Tab-separated table of C-alpha atoms in Angstrom:
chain	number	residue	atom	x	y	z
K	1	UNK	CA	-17.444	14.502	-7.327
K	2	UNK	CA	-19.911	14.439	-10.273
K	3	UNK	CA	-19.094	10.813	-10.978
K	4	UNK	CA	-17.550	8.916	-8.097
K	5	UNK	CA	-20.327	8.382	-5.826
K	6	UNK	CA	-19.642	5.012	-3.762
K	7	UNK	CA	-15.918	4.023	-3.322
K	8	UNK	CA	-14.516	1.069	-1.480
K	9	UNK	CA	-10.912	1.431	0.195
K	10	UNK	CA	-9.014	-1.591	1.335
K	11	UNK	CA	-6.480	-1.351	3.827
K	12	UNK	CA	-5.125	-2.913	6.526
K	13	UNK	CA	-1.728	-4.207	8.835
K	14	UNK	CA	-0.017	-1.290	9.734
K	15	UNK	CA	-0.802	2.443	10.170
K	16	UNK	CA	0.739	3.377	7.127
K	17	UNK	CA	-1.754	1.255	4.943
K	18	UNK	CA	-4.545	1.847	7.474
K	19	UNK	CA	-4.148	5.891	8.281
K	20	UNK	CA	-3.752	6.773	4.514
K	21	UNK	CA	-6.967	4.708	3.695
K	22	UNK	CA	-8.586	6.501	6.151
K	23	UNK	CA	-7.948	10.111	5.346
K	24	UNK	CA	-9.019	9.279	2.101
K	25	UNK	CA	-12.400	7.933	3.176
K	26	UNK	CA	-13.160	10.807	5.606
K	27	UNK	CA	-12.342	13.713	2.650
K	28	UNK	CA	-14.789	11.467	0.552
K	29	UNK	CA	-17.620	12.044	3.176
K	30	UNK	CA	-16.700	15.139	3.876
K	31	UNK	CA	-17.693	15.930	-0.256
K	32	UNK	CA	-20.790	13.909	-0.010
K	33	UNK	CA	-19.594	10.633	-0.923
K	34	UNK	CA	-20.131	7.220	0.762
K	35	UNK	CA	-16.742	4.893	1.290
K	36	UNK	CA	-16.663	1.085	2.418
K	37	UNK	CA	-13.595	0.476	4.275
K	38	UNK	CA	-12.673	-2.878	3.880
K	39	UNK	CA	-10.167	-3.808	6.952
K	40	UNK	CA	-7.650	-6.561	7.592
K	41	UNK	CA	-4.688	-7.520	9.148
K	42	UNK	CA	-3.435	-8.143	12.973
K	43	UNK	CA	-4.881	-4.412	13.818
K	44	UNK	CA	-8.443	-5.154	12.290
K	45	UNK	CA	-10.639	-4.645	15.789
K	46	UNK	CA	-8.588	-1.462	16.871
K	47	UNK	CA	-8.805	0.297	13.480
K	48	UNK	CA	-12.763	-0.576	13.141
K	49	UNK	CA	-13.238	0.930	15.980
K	50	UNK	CA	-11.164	3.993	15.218
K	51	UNK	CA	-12.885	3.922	11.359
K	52	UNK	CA	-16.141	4.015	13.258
K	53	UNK	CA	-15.381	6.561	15.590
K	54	UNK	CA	-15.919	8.665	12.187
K	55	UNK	CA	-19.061	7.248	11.443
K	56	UNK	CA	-17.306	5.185	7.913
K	57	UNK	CA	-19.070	1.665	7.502
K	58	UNK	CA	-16.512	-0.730	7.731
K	59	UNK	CA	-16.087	-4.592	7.156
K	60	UNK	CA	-13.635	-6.091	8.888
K	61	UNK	CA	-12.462	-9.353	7.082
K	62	UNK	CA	-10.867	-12.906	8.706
K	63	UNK	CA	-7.446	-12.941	9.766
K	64	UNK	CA	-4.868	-13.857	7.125
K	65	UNK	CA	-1.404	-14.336	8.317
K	66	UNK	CA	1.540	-13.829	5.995
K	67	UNK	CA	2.217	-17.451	3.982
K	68	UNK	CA	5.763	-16.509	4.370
K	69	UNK	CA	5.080	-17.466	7.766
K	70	UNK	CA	6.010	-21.251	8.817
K	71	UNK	CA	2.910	-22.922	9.413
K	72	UNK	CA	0.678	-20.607	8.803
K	73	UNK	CA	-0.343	-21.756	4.687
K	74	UNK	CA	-3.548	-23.412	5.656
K	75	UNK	CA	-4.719	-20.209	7.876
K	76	UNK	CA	-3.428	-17.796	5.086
K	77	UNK	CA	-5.661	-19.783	2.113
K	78	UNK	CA	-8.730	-20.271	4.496
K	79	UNK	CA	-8.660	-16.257	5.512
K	80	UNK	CA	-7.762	-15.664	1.589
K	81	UNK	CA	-11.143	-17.522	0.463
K	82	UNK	CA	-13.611	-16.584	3.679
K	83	UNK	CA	-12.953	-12.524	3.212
K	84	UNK	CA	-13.046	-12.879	-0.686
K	85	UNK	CA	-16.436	-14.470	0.000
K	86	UNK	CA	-17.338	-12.040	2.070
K	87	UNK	CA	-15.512	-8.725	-0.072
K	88	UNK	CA	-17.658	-10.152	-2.740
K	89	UNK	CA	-21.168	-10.491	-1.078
K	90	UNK	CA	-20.752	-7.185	0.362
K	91	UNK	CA	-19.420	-5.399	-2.988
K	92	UNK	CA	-22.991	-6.859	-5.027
K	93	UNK	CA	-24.815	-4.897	-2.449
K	94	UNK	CA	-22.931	-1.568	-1.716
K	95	UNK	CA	-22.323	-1.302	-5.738
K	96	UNK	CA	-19.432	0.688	-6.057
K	97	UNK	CA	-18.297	2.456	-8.695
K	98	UNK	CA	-14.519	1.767	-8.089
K	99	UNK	CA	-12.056	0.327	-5.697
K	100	UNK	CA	-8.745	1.733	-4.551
K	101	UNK	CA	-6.376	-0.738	-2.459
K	102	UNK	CA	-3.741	1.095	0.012
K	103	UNK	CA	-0.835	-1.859	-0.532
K	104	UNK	CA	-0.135	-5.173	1.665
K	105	UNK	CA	-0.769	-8.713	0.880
K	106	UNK	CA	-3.982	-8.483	3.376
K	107	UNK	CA	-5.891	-6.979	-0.057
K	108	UNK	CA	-5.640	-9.618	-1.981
K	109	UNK	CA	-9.224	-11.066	-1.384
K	110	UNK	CA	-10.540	-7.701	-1.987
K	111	UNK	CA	-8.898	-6.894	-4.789
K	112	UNK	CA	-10.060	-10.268	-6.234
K	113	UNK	CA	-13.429	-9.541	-5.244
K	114	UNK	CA	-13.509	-6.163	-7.107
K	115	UNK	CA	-11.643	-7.563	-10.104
K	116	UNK	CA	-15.000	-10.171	-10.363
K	117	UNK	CA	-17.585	-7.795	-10.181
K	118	UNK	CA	-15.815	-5.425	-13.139
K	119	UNK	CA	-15.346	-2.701	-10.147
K	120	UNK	CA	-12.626	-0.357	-11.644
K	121	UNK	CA	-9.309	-0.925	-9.320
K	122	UNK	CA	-6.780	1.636	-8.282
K	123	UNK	CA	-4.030	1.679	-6.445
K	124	UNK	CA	-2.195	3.671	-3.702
K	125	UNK	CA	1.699	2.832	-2.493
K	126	UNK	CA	2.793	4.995	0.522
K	127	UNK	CA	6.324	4.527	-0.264
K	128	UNK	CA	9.419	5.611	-2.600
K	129	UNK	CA	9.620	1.787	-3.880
K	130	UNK	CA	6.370	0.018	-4.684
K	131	UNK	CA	5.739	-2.843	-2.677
K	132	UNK	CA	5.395	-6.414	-4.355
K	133	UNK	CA	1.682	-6.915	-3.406
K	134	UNK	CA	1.327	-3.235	-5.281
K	135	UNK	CA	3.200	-4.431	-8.224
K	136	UNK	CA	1.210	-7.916	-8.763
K	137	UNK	CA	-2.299	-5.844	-8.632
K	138	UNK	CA	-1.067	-3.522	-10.930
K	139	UNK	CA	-1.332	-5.726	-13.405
K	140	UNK	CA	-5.079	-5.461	-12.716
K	141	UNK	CA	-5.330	-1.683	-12.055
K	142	UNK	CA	-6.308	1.587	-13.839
K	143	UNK	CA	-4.194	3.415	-12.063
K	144	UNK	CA	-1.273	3.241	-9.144
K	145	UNK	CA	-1.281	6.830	-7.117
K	146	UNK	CA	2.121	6.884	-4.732
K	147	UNK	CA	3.281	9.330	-2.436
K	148	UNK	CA	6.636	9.615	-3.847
K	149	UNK	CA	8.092	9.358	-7.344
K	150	UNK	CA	8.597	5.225	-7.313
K	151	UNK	CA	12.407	4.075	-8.025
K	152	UNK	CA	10.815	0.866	-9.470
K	153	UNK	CA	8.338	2.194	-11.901
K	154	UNK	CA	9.414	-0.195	-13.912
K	155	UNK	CA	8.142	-2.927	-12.438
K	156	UNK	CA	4.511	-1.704	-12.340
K	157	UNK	CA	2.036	-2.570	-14.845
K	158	UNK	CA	-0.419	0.305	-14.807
K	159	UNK	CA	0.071	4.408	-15.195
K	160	UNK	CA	1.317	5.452	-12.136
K	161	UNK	CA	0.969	8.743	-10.596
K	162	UNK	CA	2.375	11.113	-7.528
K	163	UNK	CA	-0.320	11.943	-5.699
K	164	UNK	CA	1.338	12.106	-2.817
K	165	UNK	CA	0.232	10.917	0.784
K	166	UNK	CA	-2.955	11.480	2.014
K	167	UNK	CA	-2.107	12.816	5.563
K	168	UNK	CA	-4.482	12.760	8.739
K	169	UNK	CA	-6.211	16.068	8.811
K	170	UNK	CA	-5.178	16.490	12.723
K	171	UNK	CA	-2.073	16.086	12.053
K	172	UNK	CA	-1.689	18.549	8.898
K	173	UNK	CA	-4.684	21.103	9.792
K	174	UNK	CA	-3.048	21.847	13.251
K	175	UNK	CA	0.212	23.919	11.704
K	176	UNK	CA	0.805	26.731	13.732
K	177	UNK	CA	3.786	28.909	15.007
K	178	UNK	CA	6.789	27.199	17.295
K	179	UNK	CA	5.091	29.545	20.340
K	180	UNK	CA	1.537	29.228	19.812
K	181	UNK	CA	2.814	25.409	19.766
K	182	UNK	CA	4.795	25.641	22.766
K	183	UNK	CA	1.393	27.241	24.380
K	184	UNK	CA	-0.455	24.771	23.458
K	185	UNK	CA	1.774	21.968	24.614
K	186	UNK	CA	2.219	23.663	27.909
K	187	UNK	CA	-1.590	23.198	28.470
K	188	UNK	CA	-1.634	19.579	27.548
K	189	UNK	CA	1.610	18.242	29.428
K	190	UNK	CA	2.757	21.036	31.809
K	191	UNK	CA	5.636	21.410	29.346
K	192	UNK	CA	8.043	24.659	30.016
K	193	UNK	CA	9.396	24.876	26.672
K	194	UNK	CA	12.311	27.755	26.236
K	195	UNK	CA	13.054	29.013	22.666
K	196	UNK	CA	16.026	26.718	22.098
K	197	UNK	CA	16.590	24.414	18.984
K	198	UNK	CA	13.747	21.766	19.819
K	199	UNK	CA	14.652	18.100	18.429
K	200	UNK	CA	11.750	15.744	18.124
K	201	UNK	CA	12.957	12.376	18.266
K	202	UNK	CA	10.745	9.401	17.083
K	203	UNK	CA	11.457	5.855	17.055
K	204	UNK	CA	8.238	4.577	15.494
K	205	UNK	CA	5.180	2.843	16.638
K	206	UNK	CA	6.842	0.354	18.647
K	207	UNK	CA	10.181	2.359	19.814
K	208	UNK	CA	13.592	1.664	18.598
K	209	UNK	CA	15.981	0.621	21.492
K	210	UNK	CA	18.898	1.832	19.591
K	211	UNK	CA	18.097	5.409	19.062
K	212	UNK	CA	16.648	5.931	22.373
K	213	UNK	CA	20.329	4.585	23.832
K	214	UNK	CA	22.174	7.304	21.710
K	215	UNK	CA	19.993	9.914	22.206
K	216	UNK	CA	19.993	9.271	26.132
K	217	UNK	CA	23.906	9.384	26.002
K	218	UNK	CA	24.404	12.335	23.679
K	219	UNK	CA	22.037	14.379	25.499
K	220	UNK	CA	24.205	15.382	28.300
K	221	UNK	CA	25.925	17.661	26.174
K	222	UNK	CA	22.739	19.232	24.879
K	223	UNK	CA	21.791	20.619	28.481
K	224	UNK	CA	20.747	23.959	28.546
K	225	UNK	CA	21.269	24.303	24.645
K	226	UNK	CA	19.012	22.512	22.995
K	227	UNK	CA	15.507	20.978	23.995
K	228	UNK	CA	14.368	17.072	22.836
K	229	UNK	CA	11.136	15.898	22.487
K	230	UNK	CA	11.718	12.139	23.024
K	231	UNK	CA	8.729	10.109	21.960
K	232	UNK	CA	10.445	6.472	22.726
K	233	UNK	CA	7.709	3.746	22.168
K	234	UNK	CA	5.022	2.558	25.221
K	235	UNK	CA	6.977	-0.634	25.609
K	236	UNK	CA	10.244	1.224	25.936
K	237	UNK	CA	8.631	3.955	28.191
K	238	UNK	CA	10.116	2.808	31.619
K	239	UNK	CA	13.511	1.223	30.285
K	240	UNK	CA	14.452	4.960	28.244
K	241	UNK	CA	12.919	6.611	31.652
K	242	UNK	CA	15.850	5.087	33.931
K	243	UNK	CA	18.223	5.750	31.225
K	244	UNK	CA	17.754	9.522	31.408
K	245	UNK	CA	17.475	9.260	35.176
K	246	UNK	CA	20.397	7.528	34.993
K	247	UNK	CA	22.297	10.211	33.427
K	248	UNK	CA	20.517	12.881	35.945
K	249	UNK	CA	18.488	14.299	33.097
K	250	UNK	CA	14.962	15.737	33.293
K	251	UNK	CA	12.225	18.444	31.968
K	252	UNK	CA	14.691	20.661	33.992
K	253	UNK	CA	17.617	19.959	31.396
K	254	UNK	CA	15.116	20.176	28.146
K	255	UNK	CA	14.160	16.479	28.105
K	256	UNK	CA	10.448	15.797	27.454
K	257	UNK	CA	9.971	11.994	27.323
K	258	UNK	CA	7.021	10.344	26.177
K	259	UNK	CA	5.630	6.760	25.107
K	260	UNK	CA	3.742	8.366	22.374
K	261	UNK	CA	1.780	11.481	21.496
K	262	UNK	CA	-1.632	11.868	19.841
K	263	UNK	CA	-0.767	15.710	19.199
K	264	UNK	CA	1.460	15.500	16.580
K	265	UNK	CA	0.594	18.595	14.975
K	266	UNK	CA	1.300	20.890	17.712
K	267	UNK	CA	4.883	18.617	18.193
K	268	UNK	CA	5.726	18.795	14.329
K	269	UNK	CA	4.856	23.308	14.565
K	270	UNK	CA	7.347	23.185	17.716
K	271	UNK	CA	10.222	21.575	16.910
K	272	UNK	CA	13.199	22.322	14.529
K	273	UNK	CA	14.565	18.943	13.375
K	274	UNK	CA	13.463	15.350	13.490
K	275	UNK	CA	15.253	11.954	14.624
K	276	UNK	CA	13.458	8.974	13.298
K	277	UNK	CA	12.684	6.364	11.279
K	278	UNK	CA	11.500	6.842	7.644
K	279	UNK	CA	8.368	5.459	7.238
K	280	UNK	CA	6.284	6.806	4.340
K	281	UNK	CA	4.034	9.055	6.910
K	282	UNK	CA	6.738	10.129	8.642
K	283	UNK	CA	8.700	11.254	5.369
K	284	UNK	CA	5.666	12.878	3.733
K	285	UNK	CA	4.385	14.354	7.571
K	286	UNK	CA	8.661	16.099	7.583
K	287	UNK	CA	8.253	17.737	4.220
K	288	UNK	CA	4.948	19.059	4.360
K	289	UNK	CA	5.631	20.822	7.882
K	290	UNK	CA	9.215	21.779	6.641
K	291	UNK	CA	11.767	20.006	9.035
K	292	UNK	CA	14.735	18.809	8.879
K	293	UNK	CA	15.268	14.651	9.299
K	294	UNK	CA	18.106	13.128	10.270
K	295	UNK	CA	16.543	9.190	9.056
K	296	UNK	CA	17.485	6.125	10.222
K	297	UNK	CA	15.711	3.634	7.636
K	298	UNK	CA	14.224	0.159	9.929
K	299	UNK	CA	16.766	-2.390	8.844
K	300	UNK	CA	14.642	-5.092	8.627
K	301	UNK	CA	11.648	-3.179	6.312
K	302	UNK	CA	10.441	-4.912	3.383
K	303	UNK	CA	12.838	-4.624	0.593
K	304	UNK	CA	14.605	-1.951	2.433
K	305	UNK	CA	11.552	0.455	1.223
K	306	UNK	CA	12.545	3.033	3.882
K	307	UNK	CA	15.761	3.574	2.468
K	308	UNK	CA	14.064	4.394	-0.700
K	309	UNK	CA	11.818	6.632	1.600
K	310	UNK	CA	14.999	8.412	3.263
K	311	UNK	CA	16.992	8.759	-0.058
K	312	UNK	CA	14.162	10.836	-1.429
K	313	UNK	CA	13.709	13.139	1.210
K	314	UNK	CA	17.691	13.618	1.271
K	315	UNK	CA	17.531	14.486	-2.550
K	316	UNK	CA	14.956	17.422	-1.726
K	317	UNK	CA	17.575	18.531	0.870
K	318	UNK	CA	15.521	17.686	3.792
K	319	UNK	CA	17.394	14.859	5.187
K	320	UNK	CA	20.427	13.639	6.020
K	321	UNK	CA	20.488	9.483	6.343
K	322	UNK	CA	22.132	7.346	8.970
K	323	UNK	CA	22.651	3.641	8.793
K	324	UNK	CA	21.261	1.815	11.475
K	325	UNK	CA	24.349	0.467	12.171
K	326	UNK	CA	26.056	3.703	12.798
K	327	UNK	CA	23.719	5.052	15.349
K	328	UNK	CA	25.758	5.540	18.323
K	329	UNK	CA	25.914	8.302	21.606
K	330	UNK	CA	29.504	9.380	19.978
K	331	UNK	CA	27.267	10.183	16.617
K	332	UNK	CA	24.628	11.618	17.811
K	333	UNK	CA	26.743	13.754	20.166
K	334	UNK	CA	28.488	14.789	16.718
K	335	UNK	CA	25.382	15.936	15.005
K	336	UNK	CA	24.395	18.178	18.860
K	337	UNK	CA	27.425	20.073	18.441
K	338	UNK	CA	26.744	20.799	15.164
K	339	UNK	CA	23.445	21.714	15.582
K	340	UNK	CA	24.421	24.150	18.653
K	341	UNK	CA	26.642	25.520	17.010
K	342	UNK	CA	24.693	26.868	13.364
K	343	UNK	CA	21.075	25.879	14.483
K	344	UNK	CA	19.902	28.398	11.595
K	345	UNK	CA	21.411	26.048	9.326
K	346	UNK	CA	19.220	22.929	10.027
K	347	UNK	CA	15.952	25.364	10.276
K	348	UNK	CA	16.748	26.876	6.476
K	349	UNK	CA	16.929	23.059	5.188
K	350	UNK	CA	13.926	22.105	6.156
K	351	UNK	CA	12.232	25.095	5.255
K	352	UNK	CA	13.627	25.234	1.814
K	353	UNK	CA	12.420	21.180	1.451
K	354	UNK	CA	8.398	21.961	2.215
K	355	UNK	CA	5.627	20.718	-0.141
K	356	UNK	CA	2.159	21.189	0.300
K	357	UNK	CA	1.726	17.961	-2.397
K	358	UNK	CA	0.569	15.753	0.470
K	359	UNK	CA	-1.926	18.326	2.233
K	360	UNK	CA	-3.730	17.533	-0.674
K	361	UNK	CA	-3.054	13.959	-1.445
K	362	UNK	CA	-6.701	12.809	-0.727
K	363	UNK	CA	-8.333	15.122	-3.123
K	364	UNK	CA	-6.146	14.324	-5.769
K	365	UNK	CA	-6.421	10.565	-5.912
K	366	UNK	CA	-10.457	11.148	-5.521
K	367	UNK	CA	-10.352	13.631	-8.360
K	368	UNK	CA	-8.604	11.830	-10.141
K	369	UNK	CA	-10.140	8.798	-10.184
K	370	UNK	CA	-13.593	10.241	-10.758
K	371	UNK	CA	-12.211	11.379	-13.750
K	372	UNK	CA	-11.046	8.037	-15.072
K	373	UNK	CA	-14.758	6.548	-14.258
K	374	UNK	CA	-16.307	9.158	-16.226
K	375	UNK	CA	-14.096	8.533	-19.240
């Protein structure tokens, strides 16, 4: 960077604001930059401590619950006005040369602070559809970057920009073959993995009760045929457990069941097709390995924004979408029988869908916005 020298990154609530703003902020280092990561949301004290596990400065800001909540007005205003306080004491003293917030109402005192102190704001949306916070900052903004092309473009009020999404580098940096994978796997979970179509299912951060019921029931007919990878949410660990017991299905049968993983890399290089929701990560993490999705968007996202998410990845031929409301054993039984019997089909698709545009998501935005500085 011959121009961008101290950057602040807001981010914040879930994963996909927080993991995004954190890729960026370790490539930054990593090219002899210093970032401020300024945190916030319900998550704040877990992802400090996972932002300084990588030696990033951090400031974690005051809660600030949504004001959509009831009751919670007073405690939204007061968190509001403490952490812009704070976002802009802390900004006079770092002295950044630009800001870029990663979406979610939890940046508004920080991109308030920056707008004060003349700190040149950018933008980042993870998602097809730009969220509303995004779309009231961009009035503000040099620049929104997004990881897909937005279907409400429209509606923002600065350029806007693919950039893609900037992907954790232990996730993306650990490609390698379906049996060096297997290998791998073996050594972490005692896994006996046969060459059969693998199907990594995925129900989110929290689990989703409904496709860990229809993948439990259409599984029977994938014994011996096909393997699953069934990552099925800690809280849903034991109740998907008994359900596969249930149905006298094991490791011996090709069912690997899991709360959660944190070797996603080596999962992504060994399976064939994924089952899941489609949150921006997840979209942008199928593409760039080349896999298959059959996506069921969360019915109850914001704006529907992973239907946006799902649509786009079916238009590049790597997905097919499912309603939440269709998910069902006799479906997913439907889409087993398919798959055992033309598994070379679903392989191809995925293959023929990869993009390296997010492997390189972080650089891009940095480069990018060094360049807009310097002009």
């Amino acid at each position: 960077m011959d121009n961008l020298k101290k950057i602040v990154i807001s981010c914040g609530g879930t994963g996909g604001h927080f993991y995004p703003g954190l890729s960026i902020a370790r490539r930054f280092m990593e090219l002899g930059g210093t970032p401020l990561l300024m945190l916030s949301g319900v998550n704040v004290e877990k992802q400090t401590q996972i932002a300084r596990g990588f030696e990033i400065p951090v400031l974690p800001l005051p809660p600030m619950p949504s004001p959509n909540r009831p009751g919670k007005i007073f405690q939204f205003i007061k968190g509001a006005a403490t952490g812009y306080c704070k976002a802009v004491k802390t900004m006079k003293a770092f002295e950044p040369q630009a800001f870029i917030g990663m979406g979610s109402f939890t940046s508004l005192p920080t991109v308030s602070a920056a707008k004060r102190l003349n700190v040149p704001v950018f933008l980042h949306d993870g998602n097809a559809r730009a969220g509303r916070a995004n779309r009231i900052f961009s009035r503000w903004a040099k620049e929104m970057f997004s990881a897909f092309p937005l279907v409400n473009q429209n509606c923002v009020k600065c350029p806007a920009t693919v950039s893609g999404m900037p992907l954790r580098p232990e996730v993306v940096m650990r490609k390698m073959s379906k049996n060096d994978a297997a290998t791998a796997l073996k050594q972490i979970y005692n896994w006996q993995l046969n060459n059969n179509f693998t199907i990594l299912v995925m129900g989110g951060s929290q689990g989703a009760r409904t496709i860990n019921n229809a993948v439990a029931e259409a599984a029977q007919i994938c014994r011996g045929k096909l393997n699953i990878i069934h990552l099925c949410g800690e809280k849903l660990f034991r109740e998907t457990g008994e359900k596969y017991k249930s149905l006298n299905l094991g490791e011996g049968d090709g069912i690997f069941l899991l709360p959660f993983s944190p070797h996603m890399g080596e999962l992504y290089s060994v399976c064939d097709m994924i089952i899941g929701r489609s949150g921006g990560s997840s979209v942008a993490e199928l593409l760039s390995f080349g896999r298959f999705g059959v996506l069921i968007p969360y019915p109850f996202a914001a704006e529907l924004h992973q239907n946006d998410n799902a649509q786009f990845a079916q238009q590049c031929g790597a997905a097919e979408v499912i309603d939440n409301s269709n998910v069902s054993g006799t479906e997913f039984q439907k889409l087993f029988e398919s798959i055992i019997a033309n598994p070379e089909k679903y392989r191809q698709m995925g293959r023929n869908a990869q993009t390296d545009i997010h492997r390189n998501a972080a650089d891009f935005i940095l480069r990018k916005i060094d360049e807009v500085i310097a002009g």
